[in-house]
Amino acid sequence: MERFDYLIIGNSVGAVGCIETLRSFDKGGSIAVIGEEPHHVYSRALLPYYLDQEVPVEKMLYRPVDFYERLGVTPVLGRRVVGLDTAGHVVKLDDGRTISYGKLLLATGGRPIVPPIPGLDTEKENICNFVALQDLQRISRLLPSAGRVVVLGGGIIGLMAAEALHKKGLEVGVVELAPRVLAPVVDEFTSRLIEEAFRRSGVAIYTGTTFKEVQGGERATGVVLTDGTSLPCDLLVVAVGVVPRVDLAREAGLAVNRGILVNQQMETSAADVYACGDCAEVYDFLMGNRRVLPLWPNAYAGGRVAAYNMLGMKREYDRATSMNAMHFFDLNIITAGLNTAGEKDGFEVISRFDAGSRSYRRFVLKDDRIHGFTLVTGIARAGIFLHLMRRGCAVTSFKEKLLEGEFGYLTIPEGLRRELLIDEGVMSEHAAANQ
Ligand SMILES: Cc1cc2nc3c(=O)[nH]c(=O)nc-3n(C[C@H](O)[C@H](O)[C@H](O)COP(=O)(O)OP(=O)(O)OC[C@H]3O[C@@H](n4cnc5c(N)ncnc54)[C@H](O)[C@@H]3O)c2cc1C
């Protein structure tokens, strides 16, 4: 049986964070990564560009093609792990092969949700998900015969899909069950700005409704909504989110809630088994609880922390929190922390909208600190706000200035400014002292 010192299941960003850290410290240990998708590691955030700008796959790669070779990693691609024996330190592949490991990382990501709606089945010819390269390759093949598309789901991925398909010249309708798009991710005002941007561009948005049924046989021909509206379509994209892929972990007896449970060292309940990324629940330092944070930087950072601990260099992942950077038509949006919380949750909220520039800022404050924020259009200072939030800096004395377009380091009171600049490595303690 083959054996590797470090074995990773799932060939995406969590795996890359782990591999790069392992190799920085352990030059000789054997590493293998097993991935169900046949591709080299690529950026999922670039999937819409594959469609609307026809960006070739080579340009979507997250690391150069010689990544595995250069780092001495054995890739086992196009293979799925179907069994895990944590006591014996062995995994079983779908071709019957078994591989043993010293330390194991589960970075299995998420699985797209397909709601139980009559006629909705992604096995059908023209019903697709939007999470993997093969989904996009399928959609591309369908485009020449598609004029009208309905996207189920007005979340980040659904809206990305809608914009990309609109740019390909299709007539697009988005159907969202909640009363507004991106309801769990942004506050109501931001939702309205986004809906307006889509409608202005010619994309139809239907909120507060969903599919009652999908019409057609092997090929979907349209949908009927719960409010009775009929929408004919040649292509249907299902984008209502992903659930953590935990089946392997659960069957192996690991502690699993919604995601695989890990401590701050990314250790699961089984010895020598770690988990990170979209399949795991991590400790959110702002929420003060464990939850799934399906974000690219979270998967990378989690993979790094797992690697440190595999190497015996104790590290904790204590900076995890929600953060989203989005771009829809002419709107750039950044959200972080508890950005959707409001007065009813016991927070103070300050906000400002400038109709001319269509820029919007919203800060969620409590106990003299920033707990979350939203920036629309004027996003240049996001790094400073994030820094103030992560460090728990006292902001009451200058809170109104947070809303001003020209807010920057110079707006921050001198003592705090020095601390932040030193902390960020922007200047030495000596230079800051002379500021
Ligand atoms: C269209 C799109 C756009 C996005 N844009 C952004 C963005 O702008 N910013 C952001 O922060 N996040 C974004 N995300 C989310 C981000 O891509 C994920 O958070 C990130 O990819 C999670 O990485 P991961 O390593 O946990 O797993 P994933 O990227 O989900 O990869 C897991 C891999 O494991 C494989 N796998 C699972 N089980 C097995 C098994 N048993 N055996 C072998 N292989 C297995 C899967 O096939 C998959 O390839 C986007 C996601 C999508 C779909």
PDB file of N, CA, C and O and ligand atoms in Angstrom, residues 9-16 34-37 42-48 76 79-82 107-111 130-132 136 156-157 160 242 245 247-248 276-280 293-300 323-326, ligand 1:
ATOM      1  N   ILE A   9      -7.303  15.504   1.113  1.00  0.00           N
ATOM      2  CA  ILE A   9      -8.457  15.139   0.268  1.00  0.00           C
ATOM      3  C   ILE A   9      -9.152  16.425  -0.144  1.00  0.00           C
ATOM      4  O   ILE A   9      -9.622  17.192   0.702  1.00  0.00           O
ATOM      5  N   GLY A  10      -9.216  16.660  -1.462  1.00  0.00           N
ATOM      6  CA  GLY A  10      -9.795  17.902  -1.998  1.00  0.00           C
ATOM      7  C   GLY A  10      -8.668  18.754  -2.538  1.00  0.00           C
ATOM      8  O   GLY A  10      -7.791  19.174  -1.786  1.00  0.00           O
ATOM      9  N   ASN A  11      -8.715  18.999  -3.858  1.00  0.00           N
ATOM     10  CA  ASN A  11      -7.614  19.722  -4.496  1.00  0.00           C
ATOM     11  C   ASN A  11      -8.051  21.139  -4.829  1.00  0.00           C
ATOM     12  O   ASN A  11      -8.332  21.476  -5.968  1.00  0.00           O
ATOM     13  N   SER A  12      -8.134  21.978  -3.794  1.00  0.00           N
ATOM     14  CA  SER A  12      -8.528  23.360  -4.040  1.00  0.00           C
ATOM     15  C   SER A  12      -7.698  24.257  -3.123  1.00  0.00           C
ATOM     16  O   SER A  12      -6.578  23.909  -2.724  1.00  0.00           O
ATOM     17  N   VAL A  13      -8.271  25.395  -2.766  1.00  0.00           N
ATOM     18  CA  VAL A  13      -7.462  26.403  -2.070  1.00  0.00           C
ATOM     19  C   VAL A  13      -7.026  25.960  -0.667  1.00  0.00           C
ATOM     20  O   VAL A  13      -5.908  26.254  -0.233  1.00  0.00           O
ATOM     21  N   GLY A  14      -7.882  25.220   0.039  1.00  0.00           N
ATOM     22  CA  GLY A  14      -7.487  24.726   1.373  1.00  0.00           C
ATOM     23  C   GLY A  14      -6.251  23.849   1.258  1.00  0.00           C
ATOM     24  O   GLY A  14      -5.309  23.939   2.058  1.00  0.00           O
ATOM     25  N   ALA A  15      -6.253  22.996   0.229  1.00  0.00           N
ATOM     26  CA  ALA A  15      -5.108  22.109  -0.007  1.00  0.00           C
ATOM     27  C   ALA A  15      -3.845  22.928  -0.284  1.00  0.00           C
ATOM     28  O   ALA A  15      -2.767  22.640   0.265  1.00  0.00           O
ATOM     29  N   VAL A  16      -3.984  23.978  -1.082  1.00  0.00           N
ATOM     30  CA  VAL A  16      -2.809  24.793  -1.441  1.00  0.00           C
ATOM     31  C   VAL A  16      -2.219  25.464  -0.190  1.00  0.00           C
ATOM     32  O   VAL A  16      -1.000  25.458   0.016  1.00  0.00           O
ATOM     33  N   ILE A  34      -5.484  14.302  -3.187  1.00  0.00           N
ATOM     34  CA  ILE A  34      -6.450  13.542  -3.995  1.00  0.00           C
ATOM     35  C   ILE A  34      -7.621  14.454  -4.329  1.00  0.00           C
ATOM     36  O   ILE A  34      -8.210  15.067  -3.434  1.00  0.00           O
ATOM     37  N   GLY A  35      -7.944  14.579  -5.598  1.00  0.00           N
ATOM     38  CA  GLY A  35      -9.040  15.465  -6.004  1.00  0.00           C
ATOM     39  C   GLY A  35      -9.977  14.762  -6.968  1.00  0.00           C
ATOM     40  O   GLY A  35      -9.541  14.123  -7.927  1.00  0.00           O
ATOM     41  N   GLU A  36     -11.243  14.917  -6.703  1.00  0.00           N
ATOM     42  CA  GLU A  36     -12.255  14.295  -7.559  1.00  0.00           C
ATOM     43  C   GLU A  36     -12.301  14.959  -8.945  1.00  0.00           C
ATOM     44  O   GLU A  36     -12.517  14.301  -9.947  1.00  0.00           O
ATOM     45  N   GLU A  37     -12.113  16.270  -8.957  1.00  0.00           N
ATOM     46  CA  GLU A  37     -12.116  16.966 -10.246  1.00  0.00           C
ATOM     47  C   GLU A  37     -10.801  16.645 -10.963  1.00  0.00           C
ATOM     48  O   GLU A  37      -9.749  16.577 -10.321  1.00  0.00           O
ATOM     49  N   TYR A  42      -7.726  25.439  -9.551  1.00  0.00           N
ATOM     50  CA  TYR A  42      -8.160  26.674 -10.220  1.00  0.00           C
ATOM     51  C   TYR A  42      -8.989  27.531  -9.266  1.00  0.00           C
ATOM     52  O   TYR A  42      -9.450  27.063  -8.233  1.00  0.00           O
ATOM     53  N   SER A  43      -9.187  28.810  -9.646  1.00  0.00           N
ATOM     54  CA  SER A  43      -9.937  29.749  -8.801  1.00  0.00           C
ATOM     55  C   SER A  43     -11.420  29.715  -9.155  1.00  0.00           C
ATOM     56  O   SER A  43     -11.790  30.067 -10.279  1.00  0.00           O
ATOM     57  N   ARG A  44     -12.229  29.341  -8.179  1.00  0.00           N
ATOM     58  CA  ARG A  44     -13.675  29.297  -8.459  1.00  0.00           C
ATOM     59  C   ARG A  44     -14.232  30.696  -8.721  1.00  0.00           C
ATOM     60  O   ARG A  44     -15.189  30.860  -9.476  1.00  0.00           O
ATOM     61  N   ALA A  45     -13.647  31.705  -8.093  1.00  0.00           N
ATOM     62  CA  ALA A  45     -14.150  33.072  -8.289  1.00  0.00           C
ATOM     63  C   ALA A  45     -14.024  33.522  -9.745  1.00  0.00           C
ATOM     64  O   ALA A  45     -14.691  34.461 -10.164  1.00  0.00           O
ATOM     65  N   LEU A  46     -13.162  32.834 -10.514  1.00  0.00           N
ATOM     66  CA  LEU A  46     -12.993  33.216 -11.928  1.00  0.00           C
ATOM     67  C   LEU A  46     -13.971  32.491 -12.853  1.00  0.00           C
ATOM     68  O   LEU A  46     -13.974  32.743 -14.054  1.00  0.00           O
ATOM     69  N   LEU A  47     -14.788  31.612 -12.290  1.00  0.00           N
ATOM     70  CA  LEU A  47     -15.697  30.834 -13.148  1.00  0.00           C
ATOM     71  C   LEU A  47     -16.596  31.720 -14.025  1.00  0.00           C
ATOM     72  O   LEU A  47     -16.761  31.438 -15.212  1.00  0.00           O
ATOM     73  N   PRO A  48     -17.168  32.813 -13.492  1.00  0.00           N
ATOM     74  CA  PRO A  48     -17.997  33.645 -14.366  1.00  0.00           C
ATOM     75  C   PRO A  48     -17.214  34.200 -15.558  1.00  0.00           C
ATOM     76  O   PRO A  48     -17.767  34.360 -16.647  1.00  0.00           O
ATOM     77  N   VAL A  76      -3.230  13.064  -7.190  1.00  0.00           N
ATOM     78  CA  VAL A  76      -4.061  11.929  -7.628  1.00  0.00           C
ATOM     79  C   VAL A  76      -5.388  12.555  -8.047  1.00  0.00           C
ATOM     80  O   VAL A  76      -6.266  12.795  -7.219  1.00  0.00           O
ATOM     81  N   ARG A  79     -10.020  11.275  -9.027  1.00  0.00           N
ATOM     82  CA  ARG A  79     -10.314  10.132  -8.142  1.00  0.00           C
ATOM     83  C   ARG A  79     -11.003  10.624  -6.882  1.00  0.00           C
ATOM     84  O   ARG A  79     -10.648  11.682  -6.345  1.00  0.00           O
ATOM     85  N   ARG A  80     -11.990   9.866  -6.426  1.00  0.00           N
ATOM     86  CA  ARG A  80     -12.736  10.254  -5.223  1.00  0.00           C
ATOM     87  C   ARG A  80     -12.376   9.327  -4.075  1.00  0.00           C
ATOM     88  O   ARG A  80     -12.232   8.103  -4.268  1.00  0.00           O
ATOM     89  N   VAL A  81     -12.243   9.888  -2.894  1.00  0.00           N
ATOM     90  CA  VAL A  81     -12.025   9.063  -1.703  1.00  0.00           C
ATOM     91  C   VAL A  81     -13.392   8.607  -1.226  1.00  0.00           C
ATOM     92  O   VAL A  81     -14.299   9.420  -1.017  1.00  0.00           O
ATOM     93  N   VAL A  82     -13.558   7.286  -1.069  1.00  0.00           N
ATOM     94  CA  VAL A  82     -14.882   6.761  -0.701  1.00  0.00           C
ATOM     95  C   VAL A  82     -14.908   6.182   0.713  1.00  0.00           C
ATOM     96  O   VAL A  82     -15.976   5.860   1.229  1.00  0.00           O
ATOM     97  N   ALA A 107     -10.287  18.604   3.021  1.00  0.00           N
ATOM     98  CA  ALA A 107     -10.576  19.921   2.417  1.00  0.00           C
ATOM     99  C   ALA A 107     -11.561  19.675   1.282  1.00  0.00           C
ATOM    100  O   ALA A 107     -11.316  20.013   0.124  1.00  0.00           O
ATOM    101  N   THR A 108     -12.669  19.040   1.648  1.00  0.00           N
ATOM    102  CA  THR A 108     -13.606  18.519   0.645  1.00  0.00           C
ATOM    103  C   THR A 108     -14.640  19.537   0.173  1.00  0.00           C
ATOM    104  O   THR A 108     -15.481  19.223  -0.674  1.00  0.00           O
ATOM    105  N   GLY A 109     -14.604  20.746   0.733  1.00  0.00           N
ATOM    106  CA  GLY A 109     -15.450  21.830   0.218  1.00  0.00           C
ATOM    107  C   GLY A 109     -16.940  21.617   0.424  1.00  0.00           C
ATOM    108  O   GLY A 109     -17.363  21.011   1.402  1.00  0.00           O
ATOM    109  N   GLY A 110     -17.711  22.134  -0.536  1.00  0.00           N
ATOM    110  CA  GLY A 110     -19.170  22.057  -0.410  1.00  0.00           C
ATOM    111  C   GLY A 110     -19.796  21.384  -1.617  1.00  0.00           C
ATOM    112  O   GLY A 110     -19.172  21.219  -2.661  1.00  0.00           O
ATOM    113  N   ARG A 111     -21.057  20.986  -1.441  1.00  0.00           N
ATOM    114  CA  ARG A 111     -21.812  20.337  -2.520  1.00  0.00           C
ATOM    115  C   ARG A 111     -23.012  21.229  -2.850  1.00  0.00           C
ATOM    116  O   ARG A 111     -23.690  21.706  -1.925  1.00  0.00           O
ATOM    117  N   PHE A 130     -23.476  25.829 -10.763  1.00  0.00           N
ATOM    118  CA  PHE A 130     -22.520  26.880 -11.154  1.00  0.00           C
ATOM    119  C   PHE A 130     -21.397  26.926 -10.115  1.00  0.00           C
ATOM    120  O   PHE A 130     -21.106  27.955  -9.572  1.00  0.00           O
ATOM    121  N   VAL A 131     -20.824  25.785  -9.803  1.00  0.00           N
ATOM    122  CA  VAL A 131     -19.772  25.794  -8.762  1.00  0.00           C
ATOM    123  C   VAL A 131     -18.441  25.212  -9.214  1.00  0.00           C
ATOM    124  O   VAL A 131     -17.421  25.434  -8.562  1.00  0.00           O
ATOM    125  N   ALA A 132     -18.458  24.450 -10.299  1.00  0.00           N
ATOM    126  CA  ALA A 132     -17.220  23.784 -10.717  1.00  0.00           C
ATOM    127  C   ALA A 132     -16.982  24.034 -12.200  1.00  0.00           C
ATOM    128  O   ALA A 132     -17.912  24.339 -12.949  1.00  0.00           O
ATOM    129  N   LEU A 136     -19.441  24.910 -15.765  1.00  0.00           N
ATOM    130  CA  LEU A 136     -19.305  26.024 -16.720  1.00  0.00           C
ATOM    131  C   LEU A 136     -19.049  25.508 -18.130  1.00  0.00           C
ATOM    132  O   LEU A 136     -19.532  26.086 -19.109  1.00  0.00           O
ATOM    133  N   ILE A 156     -24.810  35.210  -3.931  1.00  0.00           N
ATOM    134  CA  ILE A 156     -23.622  35.677  -4.668  1.00  0.00           C
ATOM    135  C   ILE A 156     -23.433  34.891  -5.966  1.00  0.00           C
ATOM    136  O   ILE A 156     -23.262  35.468  -7.041  1.00  0.00           O
ATOM    137  N   ILE A 157     -23.505  33.567  -5.865  1.00  0.00           N
ATOM    138  CA  ILE A 157     -23.205  32.754  -7.050  1.00  0.00           C
ATOM    139  C   ILE A 157     -24.304  32.914  -8.102  1.00  0.00           C
ATOM    140  O   ILE A 157     -24.030  33.061  -9.297  1.00  0.00           O
ATOM    141  N   MET A 160     -23.796  36.230  -9.768  1.00  0.00           N
ATOM    142  CA  MET A 160     -22.622  36.172 -10.667  1.00  0.00           C
ATOM    143  C   MET A 160     -23.005  35.472 -11.970  1.00  0.00           C
ATOM    144  O   MET A 160     -22.645  35.909 -13.065  1.00  0.00           O
ATOM    145  N   VAL A 242     -24.375  26.059  -1.243  1.00  0.00           N
ATOM    146  CA  VAL A 242     -23.707  24.763  -1.092  1.00  0.00           C
ATOM    147  C   VAL A 242     -23.808  24.314   0.360  1.00  0.00           C
ATOM    148  O   VAL A 242     -23.906  25.141   1.264  1.00  0.00           O
ATOM    149  N   ARG A 245     -19.426  19.319   2.433  1.00  0.00           N
ATOM    150  CA  ARG A 245     -19.333  17.888   2.072  1.00  0.00           C
ATOM    151  C   ARG A 245     -18.747  17.134   3.261  1.00  0.00           C
ATOM    152  O   ARG A 245     -17.538  17.107   3.459  1.00  0.00           O
ATOM    153  N   ASP A 247     -19.931  13.872   4.206  1.00  0.00           N
ATOM    154  CA  ASP A 247     -20.310  12.450   4.220  1.00  0.00           C
ATOM    155  C   ASP A 247     -19.157  11.534   4.633  1.00  0.00           C
ATOM    156  O   ASP A 247     -19.326  10.646   5.485  1.00  0.00           O
ATOM    157  N   LEU A 248     -17.981  11.768   4.057  1.00  0.00           N
ATOM    158  CA  LEU A 248     -16.812  10.931   4.362  1.00  0.00           C
ATOM    159  C   LEU A 248     -16.471  11.003   5.853  1.00  0.00           C
ATOM    160  O   LEU A 248     -16.261   9.984   6.509  1.00  0.00           O
ATOM    161  N   CYS A 276     -10.453  21.840   6.949  1.00  0.00           N
ATOM    162  CA  CYS A 276     -10.467  23.294   6.718  1.00  0.00           C
ATOM    163  C   CYS A 276     -11.370  23.630   5.544  1.00  0.00           C
ATOM    164  O   CYS A 276     -11.795  22.747   4.804  1.00  0.00           O
ATOM    165  N   GLY A 277     -11.642  24.911   5.387  1.00  0.00           N
ATOM    166  CA  GLY A 277     -12.399  25.383   4.222  1.00  0.00           C
ATOM    167  C   GLY A 277     -13.898  25.164   4.362  1.00  0.00           C
ATOM    168  O   GLY A 277     -14.436  25.079   5.464  1.00  0.00           O
ATOM    169  N   ASP A 278     -14.553  25.062   3.218  1.00  0.00           N
ATOM    170  CA  ASP A 278     -16.021  25.026   3.172  1.00  0.00           C
ATOM    171  C   ASP A 278     -16.631  23.799   3.855  1.00  0.00           C
ATOM    172  O   ASP A 278     -17.832  23.772   4.107  1.00  0.00           O
ATOM    173  N   CYS A 279     -15.817  22.764   4.126  1.00  0.00           N
ATOM    174  CA  CYS A 279     -16.387  21.559   4.752  1.00  0.00           C
ATOM    175  C   CYS A 279     -16.356  21.639   6.276  1.00  0.00           C
ATOM    176  O   CYS A 279     -16.915  20.781   6.954  1.00  0.00           O
ATOM    177  N   ALA A 280     -15.707  22.675   6.826  1.00  0.00           N
ATOM    178  CA  ALA A 280     -15.469  22.690   8.281  1.00  0.00           C
ATOM    179  C   ALA A 280     -16.181  23.856   8.960  1.00  0.00           C
ATOM    180  O   ALA A 280     -16.514  24.859   8.327  1.00  0.00           O
ATOM    181  N   LEU A 293     -17.754  29.069   7.161  1.00  0.00           N
ATOM    182  CA  LEU A 293     -17.463  30.344   6.493  1.00  0.00           C
ATOM    183  C   LEU A 293     -16.970  30.022   5.079  1.00  0.00           C
ATOM    184  O   LEU A 293     -15.775  29.822   4.866  1.00  0.00           O
ATOM    185  N   PRO A 294     -17.896  29.910   4.128  1.00  0.00           N
ATOM    186  CA  PRO A 294     -17.493  29.441   2.794  1.00  0.00           C
ATOM    187  C   PRO A 294     -16.810  30.526   1.960  1.00  0.00           C
ATOM    188  O   PRO A 294     -17.379  31.064   1.022  1.00  0.00           O
ATOM    189  N   LEU A 295     -15.598  30.837   2.326  1.00  0.00           N
ATOM    190  CA  LEU A 295     -14.853  31.921   1.685  1.00  0.00           C
ATOM    191  C   LEU A 295     -13.452  31.456   1.327  1.00  0.00           C
ATOM    192  O   LEU A 295     -12.815  30.711   2.089  1.00  0.00           O
ATOM    193  N   TRP A 296     -12.989  31.928   0.220  1.00  0.00           N
ATOM    194  CA  TRP A 296     -11.670  31.548  -0.305  1.00  0.00           C
ATOM    195  C   TRP A 296     -10.542  31.801   0.713  1.00  0.00           C
ATOM    196  O   TRP A 296      -9.778  30.881   1.038  1.00  0.00           O
ATOM    197  N   PRO A 297     -10.405  33.033   1.243  1.00  0.00           N
ATOM    198  CA  PRO A 297      -9.286  33.277   2.175  1.00  0.00           C
ATOM    199  C   PRO A 297      -9.383  32.432   3.444  1.00  0.00           C
ATOM    200  O   PRO A 297      -8.369  32.055   4.023  1.00  0.00           O
ATOM    201  N   ASN A 298     -10.609  32.110   3.854  1.00  0.00           N
ATOM    202  CA  ASN A 298     -10.794  31.281   5.043  1.00  0.00           C
ATOM    203  C   ASN A 298     -10.250  29.865   4.812  1.00  0.00           C
ATOM    204  O   ASN A 298      -9.617  29.274   5.696  1.00  0.00           O
ATOM    205  N   ALA A 299     -10.485  29.340   3.608  1.00  0.00           N
ATOM    206  CA  ALA A 299      -9.994  27.989   3.303  1.00  0.00           C
ATOM    207  C   ALA A 299      -8.464  27.982   3.265  1.00  0.00           C
ATOM    208  O   ALA A 299      -7.816  27.079   3.809  1.00  0.00           O
ATOM    209  N   TYR A 300      -7.893  29.010   2.650  1.00  0.00           N
ATOM    210  CA  TYR A 300      -6.424  29.063   2.557  1.00  0.00           C
ATOM    211  C   TYR A 300      -5.802  29.172   3.957  1.00  0.00           C
ATOM    212  O   TYR A 300      -4.896  28.417   4.317  1.00  0.00           O
ATOM    213  N   MET A 323     -16.207  37.803   5.392  1.00  0.00           N
ATOM    214  CA  MET A 323     -15.794  38.967   4.602  1.00  0.00           C
ATOM    215  C   MET A 323     -16.065  38.650   3.134  1.00  0.00           C
ATOM    216  O   MET A 323     -15.711  37.575   2.671  1.00  0.00           O
ATOM    217  N   ASN A 324     -16.723  39.541   2.440  1.00  0.00           N
ATOM    218  CA  ASN A 324     -17.046  39.303   1.037  1.00  0.00           C
ATOM    219  C   ASN A 324     -16.669  40.487   0.176  1.00  0.00           C
ATOM    220  O   ASN A 324     -16.964  41.627   0.544  1.00  0.00           O
ATOM    221  N   ALA A 325     -16.049  40.212  -0.942  1.00  0.00           N
ATOM    222  CA  ALA A 325     -15.806  41.262  -1.942  1.00  0.00           C
ATOM    223  C   ALA A 325     -16.613  40.857  -3.170  1.00  0.00           C
ATOM    224  O   ALA A 325     -16.476  39.733  -3.648  1.00  0.00           O
ATOM    225  N   MET A 326     -17.493  41.743  -3.601  1.00  0.00           N
ATOM    226  CA  MET A 326     -18.366  41.390  -4.730  1.00  0.00           C
ATOM    227  C   MET A 326     -18.340  42.494  -5.777  1.00  0.00           C
ATOM    228  O   MET A 326     -18.109  43.659  -5.436  1.00  0.00           O
TER     229      MET A 326
HETATM  230  C1  LIG B   1     -18.680  30.752  -8.665  1.00  0.00           C
HETATM  231  C2  LIG B   1     -18.025  30.943  -7.332  1.00  0.00           C
HETATM  232  C3  LIG B   1     -17.457  32.162  -7.023  1.00  0.00           C
HETATM  233  C4  LIG B   1     -16.864  32.373  -5.783  1.00  0.00           C
HETATM  234  N1  LIG B   1     -16.317  33.592  -5.518  1.00  0.00           N
HETATM  235  C5  LIG B   1     -15.736  33.798  -4.330  1.00  0.00           C
HETATM  236  C6  LIG B   1     -15.140  35.066  -4.027  1.00  0.00           C
HETATM  237  O1  LIG B   1     -15.156  35.991  -4.845  1.00  0.00           O
HETATM  238  N2  LIG B   1     -14.558  35.225  -2.810  1.00  0.00           N
HETATM  239  C7  LIG B   1     -14.534  34.226  -1.880  1.00  0.00           C
HETATM  240  O2  LIG B   1     -14.005  34.416  -0.779  1.00  0.00           O
HETATM  241  N3  LIG B   1     -15.079  33.013  -2.142  1.00  0.00           N
HETATM  242  C8  LIG B   1     -15.672  32.782  -3.335  1.00  0.00           C
HETATM  243  N4  LIG B   1     -16.235  31.566  -3.593  1.00  0.00           N
HETATM  244  C9  LIG B   1     -16.178  30.521  -2.558  1.00  0.00           C
HETATM  245  C10 LIG B   1     -14.806  29.825  -2.607  1.00  0.00           C
HETATM  246  O3  LIG B   1     -14.559  29.387  -3.917  1.00  0.00           O
HETATM  247  C11 LIG B   1     -14.789  28.659  -1.618  1.00  0.00           C
HETATM  248  O4  LIG B   1     -14.936  29.187  -0.313  1.00  0.00           O
HETATM  249  C12 LIG B   1     -13.485  27.873  -1.721  1.00  0.00           C
HETATM  250  O5  LIG B   1     -13.318  27.325  -3.000  1.00  0.00           O
HETATM  251  C13 LIG B   1     -13.453  26.756  -0.689  1.00  0.00           C
HETATM  252  O6  LIG B   1     -12.279  26.052  -0.855  1.00  0.00           O
HETATM  253  P1  LIG B   1     -12.079  24.582  -0.280  1.00  0.00           P
HETATM  254  O7  LIG B   1     -10.636  24.273  -0.440  1.00  0.00           O
HETATM  255  O8  LIG B   1     -12.693  24.464   1.045  1.00  0.00           O
HETATM  256  O9  LIG B   1     -12.960  23.618  -1.204  1.00  0.00           O
HETATM  257  P2  LIG B   1     -13.506  23.652  -2.672  1.00  0.00           P
HETATM  258  O10 LIG B   1     -12.972  24.785  -3.471  1.00  0.00           O
HETATM  259  O11 LIG B   1     -14.972  23.499  -2.597  1.00  0.00           O
HETATM  260  O12 LIG B   1     -12.894  22.314  -3.274  1.00  0.00           O
HETATM  261  C14 LIG B   1     -13.096  21.065  -2.684  1.00  0.00           C
HETATM  262  C15 LIG B   1     -12.605  20.010  -3.653  1.00  0.00           C
HETATM  263  O13 LIG B   1     -12.637  18.752  -2.995  1.00  0.00           O
HETATM  264  C16 LIG B   1     -13.088  17.778  -3.908  1.00  0.00           C
HETATM  265  N5  LIG B   1     -13.611  16.638  -3.132  1.00  0.00           N
HETATM  266  C17 LIG B   1     -14.668  16.642  -2.287  1.00  0.00           C
HETATM  267  N6  LIG B   1     -14.846  15.418  -1.740  1.00  0.00           N
HETATM  268  C18 LIG B   1     -13.869  14.640  -2.255  1.00  0.00           C
HETATM  269  C19 LIG B   1     -13.532  13.271  -2.099  1.00  0.00           C
HETATM  270  N7  LIG B   1     -14.219  12.461  -1.294  1.00  0.00           N
HETATM  271  N8  LIG B   1     -12.475  12.791  -2.787  1.00  0.00           N
HETATM  272  C20 LIG B   1     -11.753  13.601  -3.607  1.00  0.00           C
HETATM  273  N9  LIG B   1     -12.030  14.905  -3.805  1.00  0.00           N
HETATM  274  C21 LIG B   1     -13.075  15.414  -3.140  1.00  0.00           C
HETATM  275  C22 LIG B   1     -14.156  18.505  -4.709  1.00  0.00           C
HETATM  276  O14 LIG B   1     -14.422  17.852  -5.930  1.00  0.00           O
HETATM  277  C23 LIG B   1     -13.492  19.872  -4.883  1.00  0.00           C
HETATM  278  O15 LIG B   1     -12.701  19.909  -6.034  1.00  0.00           O
HETATM  279  C24 LIG B   1     -16.830  31.322  -4.828  1.00  0.00           C
HETATM  280  C25 LIG B   1     -17.395  30.078  -5.149  1.00  0.00           C
HETATM  281  C26 LIG B   1     -17.981  29.889  -6.378  1.00  0.00           C
HETATM  282  C27 LIG B   1     -18.578  28.534  -6.702  1.00  0.00           C
END
